[in-house]
PDB file of C-alpha atoms and ligand atoms in Angstrom:
ATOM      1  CA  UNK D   1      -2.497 -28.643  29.617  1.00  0.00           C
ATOM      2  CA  UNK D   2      -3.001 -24.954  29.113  1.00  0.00           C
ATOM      3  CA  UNK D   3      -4.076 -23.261  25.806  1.00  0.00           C
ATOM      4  CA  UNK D   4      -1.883 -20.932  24.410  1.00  0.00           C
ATOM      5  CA  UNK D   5      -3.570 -18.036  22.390  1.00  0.00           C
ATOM      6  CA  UNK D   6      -1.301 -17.084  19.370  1.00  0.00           C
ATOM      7  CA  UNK D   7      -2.241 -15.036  16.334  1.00  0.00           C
ATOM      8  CA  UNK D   8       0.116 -16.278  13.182  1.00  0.00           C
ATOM      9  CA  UNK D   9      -0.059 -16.779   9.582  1.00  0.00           C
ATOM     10  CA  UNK D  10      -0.730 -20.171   7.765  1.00  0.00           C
ATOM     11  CA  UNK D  11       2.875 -20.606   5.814  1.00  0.00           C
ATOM     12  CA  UNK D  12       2.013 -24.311   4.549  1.00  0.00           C
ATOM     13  CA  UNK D  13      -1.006 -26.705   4.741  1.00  0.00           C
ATOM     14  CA  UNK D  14      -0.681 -30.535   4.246  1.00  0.00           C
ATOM     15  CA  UNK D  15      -3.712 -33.150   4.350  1.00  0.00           C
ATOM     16  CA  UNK D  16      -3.304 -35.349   7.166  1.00  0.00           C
ATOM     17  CA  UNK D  17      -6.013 -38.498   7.392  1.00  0.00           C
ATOM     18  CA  UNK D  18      -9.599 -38.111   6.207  1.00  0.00           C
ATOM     19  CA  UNK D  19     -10.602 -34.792   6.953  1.00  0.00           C
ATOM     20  CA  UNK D  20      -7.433 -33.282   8.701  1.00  0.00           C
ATOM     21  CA  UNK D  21      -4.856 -30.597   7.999  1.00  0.00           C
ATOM     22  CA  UNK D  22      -1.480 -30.193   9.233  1.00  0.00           C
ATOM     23  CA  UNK D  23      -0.588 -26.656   9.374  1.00  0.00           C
ATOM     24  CA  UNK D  24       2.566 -24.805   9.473  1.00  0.00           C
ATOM     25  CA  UNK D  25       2.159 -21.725  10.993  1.00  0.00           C
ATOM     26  CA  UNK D  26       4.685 -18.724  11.168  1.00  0.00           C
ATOM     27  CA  UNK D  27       3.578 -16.860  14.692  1.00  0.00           C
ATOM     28  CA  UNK D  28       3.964 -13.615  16.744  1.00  0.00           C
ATOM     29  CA  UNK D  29       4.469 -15.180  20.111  1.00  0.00           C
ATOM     30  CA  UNK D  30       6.186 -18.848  19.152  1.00  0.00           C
ATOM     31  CA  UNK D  31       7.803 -18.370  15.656  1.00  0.00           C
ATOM     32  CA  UNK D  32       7.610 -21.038  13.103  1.00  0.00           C
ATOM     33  CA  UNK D  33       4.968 -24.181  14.562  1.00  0.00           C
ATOM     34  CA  UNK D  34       2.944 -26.964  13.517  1.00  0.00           C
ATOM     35  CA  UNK D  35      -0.330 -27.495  14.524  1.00  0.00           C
ATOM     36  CA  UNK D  36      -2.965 -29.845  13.773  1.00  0.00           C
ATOM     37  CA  UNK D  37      -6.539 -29.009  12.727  1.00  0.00           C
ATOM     38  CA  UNK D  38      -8.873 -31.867  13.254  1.00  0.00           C
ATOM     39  CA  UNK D  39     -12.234 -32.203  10.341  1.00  0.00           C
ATOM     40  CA  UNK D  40     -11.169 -28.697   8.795  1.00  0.00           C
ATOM     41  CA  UNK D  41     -11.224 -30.185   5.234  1.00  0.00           C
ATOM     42  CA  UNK D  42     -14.849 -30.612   5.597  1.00  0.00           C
ATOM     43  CA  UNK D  43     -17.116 -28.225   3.842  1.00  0.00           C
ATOM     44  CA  UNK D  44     -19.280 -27.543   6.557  1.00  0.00           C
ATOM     45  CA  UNK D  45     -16.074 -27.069   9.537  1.00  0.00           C
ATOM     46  CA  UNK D  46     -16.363 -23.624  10.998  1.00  0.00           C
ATOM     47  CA  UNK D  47     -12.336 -23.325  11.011  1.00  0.00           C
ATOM     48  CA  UNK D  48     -12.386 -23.717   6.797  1.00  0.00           C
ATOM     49  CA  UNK D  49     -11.350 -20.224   6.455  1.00  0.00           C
ATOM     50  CA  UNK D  50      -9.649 -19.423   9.461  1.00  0.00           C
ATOM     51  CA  UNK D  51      -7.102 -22.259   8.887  1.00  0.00           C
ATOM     52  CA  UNK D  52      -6.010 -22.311   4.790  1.00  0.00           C
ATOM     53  CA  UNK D  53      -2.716 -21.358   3.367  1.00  0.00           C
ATOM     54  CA  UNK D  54      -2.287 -17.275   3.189  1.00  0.00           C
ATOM     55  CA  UNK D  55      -4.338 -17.003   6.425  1.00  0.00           C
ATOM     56  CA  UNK D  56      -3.617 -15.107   9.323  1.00  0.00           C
ATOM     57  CA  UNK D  57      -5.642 -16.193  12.397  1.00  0.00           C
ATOM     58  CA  UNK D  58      -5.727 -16.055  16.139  1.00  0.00           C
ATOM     59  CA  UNK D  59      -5.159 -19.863  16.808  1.00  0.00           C
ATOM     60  CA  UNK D  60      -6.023 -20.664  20.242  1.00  0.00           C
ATOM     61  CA  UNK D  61      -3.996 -24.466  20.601  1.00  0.00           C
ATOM     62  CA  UNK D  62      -2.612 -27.217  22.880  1.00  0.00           C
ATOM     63  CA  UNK D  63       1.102 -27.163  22.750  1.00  0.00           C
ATOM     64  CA  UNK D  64       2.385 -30.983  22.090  1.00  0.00           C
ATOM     65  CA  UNK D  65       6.080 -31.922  21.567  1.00  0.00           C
ATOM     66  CA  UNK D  66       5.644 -32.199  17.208  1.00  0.00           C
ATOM     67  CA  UNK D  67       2.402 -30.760  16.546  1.00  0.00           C
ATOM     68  CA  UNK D  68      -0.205 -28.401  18.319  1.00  0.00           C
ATOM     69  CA  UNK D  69      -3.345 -29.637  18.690  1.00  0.00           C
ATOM     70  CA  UNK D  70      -5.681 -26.252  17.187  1.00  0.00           C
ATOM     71  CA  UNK D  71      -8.897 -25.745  19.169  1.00  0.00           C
ATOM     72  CA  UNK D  72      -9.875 -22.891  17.856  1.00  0.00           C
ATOM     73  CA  UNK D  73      -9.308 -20.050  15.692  1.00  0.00           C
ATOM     74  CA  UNK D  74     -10.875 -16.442  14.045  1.00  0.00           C
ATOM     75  CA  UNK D  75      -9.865 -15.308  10.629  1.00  0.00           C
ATOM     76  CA  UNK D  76      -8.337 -12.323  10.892  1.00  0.00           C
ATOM     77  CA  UNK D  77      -7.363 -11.974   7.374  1.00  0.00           C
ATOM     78  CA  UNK D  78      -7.917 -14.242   4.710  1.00  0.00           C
ATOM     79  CA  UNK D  79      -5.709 -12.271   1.570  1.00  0.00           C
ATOM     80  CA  UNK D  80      -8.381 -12.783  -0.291  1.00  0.00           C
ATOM     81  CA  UNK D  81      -7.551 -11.582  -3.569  1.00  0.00           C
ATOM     82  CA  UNK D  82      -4.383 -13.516  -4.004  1.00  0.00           C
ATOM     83  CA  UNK D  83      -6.616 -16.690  -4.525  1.00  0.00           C
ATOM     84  CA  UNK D  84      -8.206 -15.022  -7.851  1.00  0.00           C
ATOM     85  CA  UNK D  85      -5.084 -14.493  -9.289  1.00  0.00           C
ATOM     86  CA  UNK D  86      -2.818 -17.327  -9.895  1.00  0.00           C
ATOM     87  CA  UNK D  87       0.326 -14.468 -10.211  1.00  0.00           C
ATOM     88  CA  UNK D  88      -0.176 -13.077  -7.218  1.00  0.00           C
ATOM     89  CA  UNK D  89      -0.559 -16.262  -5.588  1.00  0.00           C
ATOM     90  CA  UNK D  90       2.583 -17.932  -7.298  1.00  0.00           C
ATOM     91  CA  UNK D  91       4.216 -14.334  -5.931  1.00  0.00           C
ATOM     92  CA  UNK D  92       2.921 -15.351  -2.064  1.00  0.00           C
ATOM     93  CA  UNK D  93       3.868 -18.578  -2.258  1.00  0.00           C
ATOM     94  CA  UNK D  94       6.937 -17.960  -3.070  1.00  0.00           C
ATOM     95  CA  UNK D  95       7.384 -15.605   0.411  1.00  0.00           C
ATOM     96  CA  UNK D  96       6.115 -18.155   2.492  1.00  0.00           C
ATOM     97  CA  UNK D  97       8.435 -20.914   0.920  1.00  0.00           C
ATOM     98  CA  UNK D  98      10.829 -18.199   2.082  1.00  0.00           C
ATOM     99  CA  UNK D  99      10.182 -18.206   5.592  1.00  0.00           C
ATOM    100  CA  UNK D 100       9.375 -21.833   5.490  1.00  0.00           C
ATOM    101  CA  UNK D 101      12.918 -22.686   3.980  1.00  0.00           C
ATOM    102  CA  UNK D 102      14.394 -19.301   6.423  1.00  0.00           C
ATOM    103  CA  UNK D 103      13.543 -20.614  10.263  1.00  0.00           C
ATOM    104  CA  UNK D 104      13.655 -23.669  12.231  1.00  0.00           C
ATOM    105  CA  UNK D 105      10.611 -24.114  14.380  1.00  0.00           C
ATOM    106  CA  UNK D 106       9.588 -21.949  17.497  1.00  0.00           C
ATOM    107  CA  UNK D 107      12.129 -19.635  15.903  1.00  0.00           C
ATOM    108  CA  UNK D 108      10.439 -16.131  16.129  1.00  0.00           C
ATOM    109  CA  UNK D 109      10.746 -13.295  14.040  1.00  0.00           C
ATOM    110  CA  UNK D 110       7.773 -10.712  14.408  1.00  0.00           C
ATOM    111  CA  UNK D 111       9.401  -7.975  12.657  1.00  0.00           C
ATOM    112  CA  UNK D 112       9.495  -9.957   9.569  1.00  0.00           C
ATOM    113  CA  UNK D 113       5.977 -11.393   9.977  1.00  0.00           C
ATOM    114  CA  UNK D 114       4.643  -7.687  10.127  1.00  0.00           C
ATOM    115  CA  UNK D 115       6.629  -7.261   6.667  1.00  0.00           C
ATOM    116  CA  UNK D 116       5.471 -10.270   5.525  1.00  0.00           C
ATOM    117  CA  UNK D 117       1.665  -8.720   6.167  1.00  0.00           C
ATOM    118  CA  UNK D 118       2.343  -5.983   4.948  1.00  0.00           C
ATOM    119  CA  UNK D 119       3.696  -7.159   1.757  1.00  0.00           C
ATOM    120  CA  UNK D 120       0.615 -10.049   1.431  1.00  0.00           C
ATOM    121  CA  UNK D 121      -1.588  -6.649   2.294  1.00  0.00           C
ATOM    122  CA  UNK D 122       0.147  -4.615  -1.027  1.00  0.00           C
ATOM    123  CA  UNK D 123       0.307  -7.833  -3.254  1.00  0.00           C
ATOM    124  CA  UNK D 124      -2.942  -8.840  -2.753  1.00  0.00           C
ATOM    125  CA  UNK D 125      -4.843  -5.284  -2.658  1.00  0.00           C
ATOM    126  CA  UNK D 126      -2.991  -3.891  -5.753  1.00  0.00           C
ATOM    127  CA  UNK D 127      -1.345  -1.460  -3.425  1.00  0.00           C
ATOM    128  CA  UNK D 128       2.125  -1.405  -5.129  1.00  0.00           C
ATOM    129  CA  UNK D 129       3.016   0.240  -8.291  1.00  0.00           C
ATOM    130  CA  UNK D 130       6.060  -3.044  -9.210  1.00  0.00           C
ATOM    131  CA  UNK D 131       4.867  -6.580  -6.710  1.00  0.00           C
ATOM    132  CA  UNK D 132       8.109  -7.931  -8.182  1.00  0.00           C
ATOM    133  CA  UNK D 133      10.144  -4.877  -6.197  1.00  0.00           C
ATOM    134  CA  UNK D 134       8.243  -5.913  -3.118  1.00  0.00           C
ATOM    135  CA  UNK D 135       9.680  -9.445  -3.541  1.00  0.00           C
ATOM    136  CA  UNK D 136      13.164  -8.099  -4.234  1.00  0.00           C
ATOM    137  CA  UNK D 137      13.124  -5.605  -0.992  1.00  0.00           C
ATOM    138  CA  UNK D 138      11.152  -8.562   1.287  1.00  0.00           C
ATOM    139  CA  UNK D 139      14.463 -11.247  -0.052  1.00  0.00           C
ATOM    140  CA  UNK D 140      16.905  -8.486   0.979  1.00  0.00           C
ATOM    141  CA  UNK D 141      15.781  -7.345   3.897  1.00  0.00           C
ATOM    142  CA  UNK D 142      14.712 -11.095   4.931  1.00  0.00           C
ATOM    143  CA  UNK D 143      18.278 -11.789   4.414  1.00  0.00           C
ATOM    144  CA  UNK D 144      19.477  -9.325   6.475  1.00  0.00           C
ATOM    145  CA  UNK D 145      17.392 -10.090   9.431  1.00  0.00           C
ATOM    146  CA  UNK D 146      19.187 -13.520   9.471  1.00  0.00           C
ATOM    147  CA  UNK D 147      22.266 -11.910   9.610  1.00  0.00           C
ATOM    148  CA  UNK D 148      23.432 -12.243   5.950  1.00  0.00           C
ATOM    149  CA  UNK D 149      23.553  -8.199   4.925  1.00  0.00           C
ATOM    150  CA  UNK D 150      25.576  -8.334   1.425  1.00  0.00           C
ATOM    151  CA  UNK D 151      28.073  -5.806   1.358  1.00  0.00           C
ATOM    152  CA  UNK D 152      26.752  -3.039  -1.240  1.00  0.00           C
ATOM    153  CA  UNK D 153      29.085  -0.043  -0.565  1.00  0.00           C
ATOM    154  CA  UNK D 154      32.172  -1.054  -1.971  1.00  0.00           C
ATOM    155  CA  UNK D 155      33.781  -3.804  -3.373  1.00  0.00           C
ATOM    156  CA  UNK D 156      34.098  -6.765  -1.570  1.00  0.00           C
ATOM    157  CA  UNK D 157      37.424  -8.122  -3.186  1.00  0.00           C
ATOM    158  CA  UNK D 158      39.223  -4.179  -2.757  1.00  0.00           C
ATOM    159  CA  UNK D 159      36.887  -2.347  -1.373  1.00  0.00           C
ATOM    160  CA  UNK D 160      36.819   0.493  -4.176  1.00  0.00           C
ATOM    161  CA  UNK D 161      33.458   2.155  -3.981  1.00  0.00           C
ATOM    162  CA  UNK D 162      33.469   3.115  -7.835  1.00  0.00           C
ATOM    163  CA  UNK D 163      32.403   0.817 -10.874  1.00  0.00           C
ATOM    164  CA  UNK D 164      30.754  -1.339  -8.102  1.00  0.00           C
ATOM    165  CA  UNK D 165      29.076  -3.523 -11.638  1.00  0.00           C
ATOM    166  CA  UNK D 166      28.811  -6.656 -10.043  1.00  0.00           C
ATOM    167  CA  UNK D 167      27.411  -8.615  -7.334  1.00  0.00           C
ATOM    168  CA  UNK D 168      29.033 -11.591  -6.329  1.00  0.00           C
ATOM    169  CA  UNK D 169      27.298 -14.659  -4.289  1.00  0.00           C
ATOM    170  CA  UNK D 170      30.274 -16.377  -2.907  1.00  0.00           C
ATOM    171  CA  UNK D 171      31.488 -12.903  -1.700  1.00  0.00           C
ATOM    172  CA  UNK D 172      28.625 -11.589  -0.082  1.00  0.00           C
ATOM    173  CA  UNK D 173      28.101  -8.259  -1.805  1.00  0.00           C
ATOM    174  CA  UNK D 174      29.167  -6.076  -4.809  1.00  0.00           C
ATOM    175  CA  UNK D 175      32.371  -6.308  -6.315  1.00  0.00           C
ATOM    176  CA  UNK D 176      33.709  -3.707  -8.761  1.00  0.00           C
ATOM    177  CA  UNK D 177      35.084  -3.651 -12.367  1.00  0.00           C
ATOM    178  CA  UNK D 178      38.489  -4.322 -12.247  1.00  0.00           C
ATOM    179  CA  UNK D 179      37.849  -7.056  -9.943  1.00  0.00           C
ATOM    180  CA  UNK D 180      35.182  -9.124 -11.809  1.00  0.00           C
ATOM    181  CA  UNK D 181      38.082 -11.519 -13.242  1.00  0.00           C
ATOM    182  CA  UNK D 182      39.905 -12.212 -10.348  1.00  0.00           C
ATOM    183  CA  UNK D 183      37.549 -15.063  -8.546  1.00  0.00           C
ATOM    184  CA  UNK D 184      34.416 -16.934  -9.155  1.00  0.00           C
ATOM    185  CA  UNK D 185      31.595 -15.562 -11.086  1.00  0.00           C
ATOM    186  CA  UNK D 186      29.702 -12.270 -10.622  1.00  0.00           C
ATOM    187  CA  UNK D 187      26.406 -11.064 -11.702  1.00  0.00           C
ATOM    188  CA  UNK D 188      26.326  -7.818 -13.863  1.00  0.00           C
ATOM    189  CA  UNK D 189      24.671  -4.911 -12.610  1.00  0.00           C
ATOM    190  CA  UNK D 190      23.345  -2.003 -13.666  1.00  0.00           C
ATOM    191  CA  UNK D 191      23.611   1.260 -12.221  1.00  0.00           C
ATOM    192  CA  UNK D 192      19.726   1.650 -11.691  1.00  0.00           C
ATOM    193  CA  UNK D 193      20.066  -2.355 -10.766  1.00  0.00           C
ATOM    194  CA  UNK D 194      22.352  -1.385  -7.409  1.00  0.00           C
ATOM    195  CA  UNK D 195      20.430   1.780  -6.717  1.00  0.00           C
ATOM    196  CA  UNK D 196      17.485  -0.932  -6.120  1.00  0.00           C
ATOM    197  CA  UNK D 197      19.587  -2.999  -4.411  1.00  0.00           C
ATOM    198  CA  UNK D 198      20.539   0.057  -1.608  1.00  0.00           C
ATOM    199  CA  UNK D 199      16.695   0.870  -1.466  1.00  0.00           C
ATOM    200  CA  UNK D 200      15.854  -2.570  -0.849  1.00  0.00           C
ATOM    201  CA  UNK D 201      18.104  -2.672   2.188  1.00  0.00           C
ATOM    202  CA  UNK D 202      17.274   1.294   3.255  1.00  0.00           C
ATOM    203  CA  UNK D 203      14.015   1.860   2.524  1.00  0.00           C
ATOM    204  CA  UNK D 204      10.764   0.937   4.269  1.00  0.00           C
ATOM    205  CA  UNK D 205       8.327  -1.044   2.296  1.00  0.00           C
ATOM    206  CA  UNK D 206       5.950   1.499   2.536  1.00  0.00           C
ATOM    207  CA  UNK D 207       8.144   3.703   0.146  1.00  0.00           C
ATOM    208  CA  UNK D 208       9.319   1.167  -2.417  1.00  0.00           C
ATOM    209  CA  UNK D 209       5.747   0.257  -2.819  1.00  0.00           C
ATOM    210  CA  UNK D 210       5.357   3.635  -4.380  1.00  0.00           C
ATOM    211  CA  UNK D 211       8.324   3.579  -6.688  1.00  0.00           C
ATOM    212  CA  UNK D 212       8.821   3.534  -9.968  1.00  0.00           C
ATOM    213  CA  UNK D 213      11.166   0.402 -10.948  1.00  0.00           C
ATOM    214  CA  UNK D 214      11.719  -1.142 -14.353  1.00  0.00           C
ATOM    215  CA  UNK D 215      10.177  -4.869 -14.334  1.00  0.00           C
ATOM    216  CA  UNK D 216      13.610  -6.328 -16.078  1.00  0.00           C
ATOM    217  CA  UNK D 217      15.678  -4.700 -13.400  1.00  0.00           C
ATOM    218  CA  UNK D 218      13.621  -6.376 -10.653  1.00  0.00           C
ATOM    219  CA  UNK D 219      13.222  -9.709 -12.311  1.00  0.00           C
ATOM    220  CA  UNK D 220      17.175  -9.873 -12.580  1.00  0.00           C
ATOM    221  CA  UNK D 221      17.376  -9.071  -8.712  1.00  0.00           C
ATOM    222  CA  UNK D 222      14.622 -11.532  -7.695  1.00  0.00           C
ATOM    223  CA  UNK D 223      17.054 -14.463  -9.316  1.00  0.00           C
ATOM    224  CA  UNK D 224      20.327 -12.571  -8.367  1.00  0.00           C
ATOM    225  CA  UNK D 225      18.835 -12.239  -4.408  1.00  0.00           C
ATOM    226  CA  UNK D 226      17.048 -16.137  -4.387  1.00  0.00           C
ATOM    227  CA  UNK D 227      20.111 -17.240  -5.793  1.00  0.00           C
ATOM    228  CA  UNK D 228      21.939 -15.364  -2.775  1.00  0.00           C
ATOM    229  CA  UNK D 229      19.302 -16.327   0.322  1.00  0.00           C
ATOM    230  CA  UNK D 230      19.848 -20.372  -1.062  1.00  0.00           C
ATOM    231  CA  UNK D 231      23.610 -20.212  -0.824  1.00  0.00           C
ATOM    232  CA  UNK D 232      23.210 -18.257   2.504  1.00  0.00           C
ATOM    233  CA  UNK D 233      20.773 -20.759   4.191  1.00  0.00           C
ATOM    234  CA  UNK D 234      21.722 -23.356   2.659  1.00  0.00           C
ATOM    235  CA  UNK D 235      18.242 -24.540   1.249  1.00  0.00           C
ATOM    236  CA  UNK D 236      16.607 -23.672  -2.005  1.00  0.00           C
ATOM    237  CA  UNK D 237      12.876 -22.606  -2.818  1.00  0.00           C
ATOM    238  CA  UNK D 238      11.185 -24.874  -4.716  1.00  0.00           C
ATOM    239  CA  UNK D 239       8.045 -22.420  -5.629  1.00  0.00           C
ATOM    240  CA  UNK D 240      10.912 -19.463  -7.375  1.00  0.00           C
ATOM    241  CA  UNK D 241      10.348 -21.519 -10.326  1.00  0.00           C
ATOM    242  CA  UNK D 242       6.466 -21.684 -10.325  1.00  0.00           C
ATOM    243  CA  UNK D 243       6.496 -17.785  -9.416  1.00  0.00           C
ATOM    244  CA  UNK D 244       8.999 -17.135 -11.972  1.00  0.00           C
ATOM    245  CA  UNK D 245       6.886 -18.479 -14.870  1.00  0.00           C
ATOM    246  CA  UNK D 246       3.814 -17.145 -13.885  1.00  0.00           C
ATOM    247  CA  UNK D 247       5.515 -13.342 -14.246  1.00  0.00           C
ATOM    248  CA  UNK D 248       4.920 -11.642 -17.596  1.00  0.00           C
ATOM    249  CA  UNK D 249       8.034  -9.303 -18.216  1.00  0.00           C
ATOM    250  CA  UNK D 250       6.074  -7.481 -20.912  1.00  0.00           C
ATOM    251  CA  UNK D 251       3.003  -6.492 -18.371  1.00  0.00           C
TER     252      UNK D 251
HETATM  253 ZN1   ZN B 301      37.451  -4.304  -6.520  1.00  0.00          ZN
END
């Protein structure tokens, strides 16, 4: 059987017999796989680093029907710093529940694994003046991808594009004030709450790394969006709560 040569991104690592690892991986070339990694959990393996959670590695594999079967594979970069820091991890962790919960296997999605990268890259690096606007922008523009866009310039129920003050999940985008009371419920916004909300779908991530957001604002959109990506996929993260308590609003 041929070996396929894939670089990807360790999204999830479970121990598997003695000294084994079964690793979900999130690749360029095959999308979302699962590979085994024979002995890795010993100290003295040479794939240690190369094959634990956050990082991103040129496997080299055996395809099999469930699992790959990994052969090799060269750390390409490890994230380092987000193991120091239990926020920043809880913050990562989060992500890759993301795209864990987001795709079925060997679907691919480069575009978002380069975002992902990047974001891992600003997170862990202290690139970014708000991480918790990197998490709202990667959420919306995840989202998107999968064909979910919430309608943001006018309202939903009559499309009015003023007093757009709330954002409703069952109706897939913003809905304004005189239409709050006529359905289900609808998240308050505030005006500098939806002007994050249209830079999180416009802007690149290399931009809203270097603005200035308030850390309320983007804690309210990072429940208001995961609230919004569970009803839309139709599976909820179990790590929003561990992320969640490890942010300090006052910081
Ligand atoms: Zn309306």
């Amino acid at each position: 059987m041929a070996l396929i040569k894939n670089k990807g991104l360790v999204i999830k690592e479970q121990a598997f017999k003695e000294q084994d690892k079964i690793l979900t991986i999130f690749t360029q070339d095959e999308g979302k796989i699962q590979c085994i990694a024979r002995g890795v959990r010993r100290q003295k393996s040479g794939l240690l680093a190369s094959t634990q959670i956050f990082a991103y590695s040129e496997f080299v594999y055996y395809p099999g029907k469930s699992f790959g079967m990994i052969n090799q594979a060269n750390l390409i970069e490890s994230f380092y710093p987000l193991r120091n820091d239990l926020t920043k991890m809880a913050l990562a962790s989060y992500l890759l529940d993301l795209i864990n919960n987001a795709y079925d296997f060997y679907q691919k999605d480069p575009v978002i694994l380069k975002l992902l990268l990047y974001v891992l890259y600003y997170v862990a690096n202290g690139k970014a003046k708000s991480d918790v606007a990197l998490v709202g922008a990667f959420q919306m523009k995840l989202i998107s991808v999968l064909g979910y866009r919430p309608r943001l310039e006018n309202c939903t129920r009559c499309e009015s594009q003023t007093d757009l003050n709330y954002f409703s999940i069952e109706d897939y985008g913003v809905v304004c004030k005189n239409c709050c009371n006529t359905g289900g419920y609808a998240y308050k916004i505030t005006e500098s709450m939806y002007k994050a909300f249209i830079d999180f779908l416009k802007l690149p991530m290399k931009e809203i790394k270097n603005r200035d957001y308030k850390v309320e604002d983007m804690m309210k959109l990072n429940d208001i969006l995961d609230h919004y990506i569970g009803n839309c996929i139709g599976k909820t993260s179990k790590a929003y709560a561990f992320y969640k308590s490890m942010q300090n609003p006052l910081i």
